[in-house]
Amino acid sequence: MTPLPGAVEPLKHLYSGKVREVYQLPGGPLLLVATDRISAYDYVLPTLIPDKGKILTQLSLWWFGRLADLVPNHLVDAPIPAEFAGRAMACQRLSMIGVECVARGYLAGSGWHDYQRTGAVCGVALPPGLTEGARLPEPIFTPATKAPRGEHDENIPVASVAGLVGGDAAAELERITLEVYRRGAGLAAGGGIIVADTKIELGYDAQGRLLLADEVLTPDSSRFWPADQWRPGHPQPSFDKQFVRDWLDSPESGWDRHRSGAPPPELPDWVVARTRDLYTEAYERITGDRWNQ
């Protein structure tokens, strides 16, 4: 329990995620706190990335404001404890949808692997001959299951979503996800960033409305590529944690995720500094503001 300044009720800790802590504020709202932890390959790494949690929170708040006309969000007006200033959001409780809502405009990651095997992503057939990093003819909705902590999310056919949440809800999830992606991709393009794909979280409030929740269009939930360096046919440079994954996969790390069975090693200082710089640059390019917190 962490006491709130000037409050009688303590701050109740509810849940620890990979990179977030969730508390209950007096009166019922939730406090979603973004830490400086970073995860990769379903591990929480032992090294923190300074300011990461603040950057993700402030970028999400920026996006919530610019998406409010498309979909309402989970934010509520409540005081944020001083110890979490800049890295926390006060939110209402939602009944979360048990599906990862992903939109893709480019072929990368698990979508690229699916396409190589089947010529489709989540059952959505794509033209033959596409290469890694290729732009798709139009953005597509590619949902995934929500796996328990420590396990991988699995891509599922779009038709399967209707079986999980019902046909009308599935159609609404697809509509909202694609609208958020298109708005986000359009605004990020002004800062020279390609949004290759993004994942959003949605949940129902007490009145049965679908609300946007968690984080939105951040380097942790999206693939951000520098537009001036986009070259289809191979992996792209990015403003997300792919830089950390690449180091973990390099001989320098001394870690083999497929064989060692051991958790990842500490990140060297230069990887920490570069990762922070990438997150900061993404924030500055998208918002047009300098990061000076």
Short mmCIF file of C-alpha atoms in Angstrom, two decimals, residues 62-172:
data_model
loop_
_atom_site.label_atom_id
_atom_site.label_comp_id
_atom_site.label_asym_id
_atom_site.label_seq_id
_atom_site.Cartn_x
_atom_site.Cartn_y
_atom_site.Cartn_z
CA TRP A 62 -1.11 12.99 -27.15
CA TRP A 63 -2.69 10.32 -29.33
CA PHE A 64 -5.80 9.92 -27.15
CA GLY A 65 -6.52 13.58 -27.75
CA ARG A 66 -6.16 13.22 -31.51
CA LEU A 67 -8.27 10.08 -31.75
CA ALA A 68 -11.14 11.14 -29.49
CA ASP A 69 -13.44 11.92 -32.40
CA LEU A 70 -12.94 8.37 -33.75
CA VAL A 71 -13.28 6.39 -30.53
CA PRO A 72 -13.72 7.40 -26.86
CA ASN A 73 -11.01 6.37 -24.41
CA HIS A 74 -10.61 5.19 -20.84
CA LEU A 75 -9.13 8.37 -19.35
CA VAL A 76 -10.82 9.98 -16.34
CA ASP A 77 -10.12 13.21 -14.48
CA ALA A 78 -8.41 12.28 -11.21
CA PRO A 79 -5.29 13.51 -9.42
CA ILE A 80 -2.05 11.65 -10.18
CA PRO A 81 0.17 11.00 -7.14
CA ALA A 82 3.37 13.05 -7.30
CA GLU A 83 5.58 9.95 -7.22
CA PHE A 84 4.08 8.85 -10.57
CA ALA A 85 3.93 12.25 -12.23
CA GLY A 86 4.40 12.07 -15.99
CA ARG A 87 4.21 8.30 -16.19
CA ALA A 88 0.67 7.49 -15.07
CA MET A 89 -2.89 7.77 -16.36
CA ALA A 90 -6.10 7.70 -14.33
CA CYS A 91 -8.52 5.37 -16.10
CA GLN A 92 -11.94 3.85 -15.66
CA ARG A 93 -12.36 0.11 -15.27
CA LEU A 94 -13.31 -1.71 -18.45
CA SER A 95 -14.29 -5.21 -19.44
CA MET A 96 -11.39 -5.81 -21.81
CA ILE A 97 -11.79 -7.54 -25.16
CA GLY A 98 -9.89 -10.83 -25.24
CA VAL A 99 -8.43 -10.15 -28.69
CA GLU A 100 -5.33 -8.24 -29.72
CA CYS A 101 -6.54 -5.74 -32.33
CA VAL A 102 -3.75 -5.27 -34.87
CA ALA A 103 -3.70 -3.24 -38.06
CA ARG A 104 -0.94 -3.65 -40.64
CA GLY A 105 -0.05 -1.39 -43.51
CA TYR A 106 3.27 -3.07 -44.25
CA LEU A 107 4.56 -6.62 -44.22
CA ALA A 108 6.77 -7.28 -41.20
CA GLY A 109 7.18 -9.48 -38.14
CA SER A 110 4.73 -12.33 -37.71
CA GLY A 111 2.74 -11.01 -40.67
CA TRP A 112 5.76 -11.49 -42.94
CA HIS A 113 6.29 -15.02 -41.61
CA ASP A 114 2.60 -15.88 -42.16
CA TYR A 115 2.75 -14.52 -45.70
CA GLN A 116 5.84 -16.57 -46.51
CA ARG A 117 4.06 -19.75 -45.42
CA THR A 118 0.56 -19.13 -46.74
CA GLY A 119 0.43 -16.07 -48.97
CA ALA A 120 -1.97 -14.53 -46.46
CA VAL A 121 -2.00 -12.88 -43.03
CA CYS A 122 -4.72 -13.95 -40.61
CA GLY A 123 -6.63 -15.40 -43.54
CA VAL A 124 -6.43 -12.17 -45.55
CA ALA A 125 -5.04 -13.12 -48.97
CA LEU A 126 -2.33 -10.80 -50.28
CA PRO A 127 -0.84 -10.37 -53.76
CA PRO A 128 1.98 -12.77 -54.64
CA GLY A 129 5.58 -11.61 -54.81
CA LEU A 130 5.58 -9.19 -51.87
CA THR A 131 8.87 -8.76 -50.02
CA GLU A 132 9.65 -8.09 -46.37
CA GLY A 133 8.79 -4.50 -45.51
CA ALA A 134 6.53 -4.10 -48.56
CA ARG A 135 3.60 -1.72 -48.37
CA LEU A 136 0.26 -3.53 -48.56
CA PRO A 137 -2.36 -2.51 -51.12
CA GLU A 138 -4.46 -1.27 -48.19
CA PRO A 139 -4.26 -1.63 -44.39
CA ILE A 140 -5.60 -4.93 -43.05
CA PHE A 141 -7.00 -6.08 -39.70
CA THR A 142 -4.90 -8.97 -38.35
CA PRO A 143 -6.12 -10.00 -34.89
CA ALA A 144 -4.30 -12.21 -32.41
CA THR A 145 -5.11 -14.09 -29.25
CA LYS A 146 -4.12 -12.57 -25.93
CA ALA A 147 -1.62 -15.03 -24.51
CA PRO A 148 -0.89 -15.37 -20.77
CA ARG A 149 2.27 -13.70 -19.53
CA GLY A 150 5.34 -15.58 -20.73
CA GLU A 151 3.60 -17.03 -23.77
CA HIS A 152 3.32 -15.78 -27.35
CA ASP A 153 0.26 -14.13 -28.87
CA GLU A 154 -0.96 -16.15 -31.85
CA ASN A 155 -2.37 -14.67 -35.05
CA ILE A 156 -5.91 -15.85 -35.76
CA PRO A 157 -8.15 -15.59 -38.83
CA VAL A 158 -10.42 -12.58 -38.89
CA ALA A 159 -13.40 -14.94 -39.05
CA SER A 160 -12.40 -16.41 -35.69
CA VAL A 161 -12.95 -13.08 -33.95
CA ALA A 162 -16.68 -13.32 -34.64
CA GLY A 163 -16.70 -16.68 -32.90
CA LEU A 164 -15.06 -15.12 -29.83
CA VAL A 165 -16.98 -11.85 -29.48
CA GLY A 166 -19.89 -12.06 -31.94
CA GLY A 167 -20.28 -10.80 -35.48
CA ASP A 168 -21.34 -7.22 -34.73
CA ALA A 169 -18.59 -6.70 -32.16
CA ALA A 170 -15.99 -8.21 -34.50
CA ALA A 171 -16.98 -5.80 -37.26
CA GLU A 172 -16.73 -2.88 -34.84
#
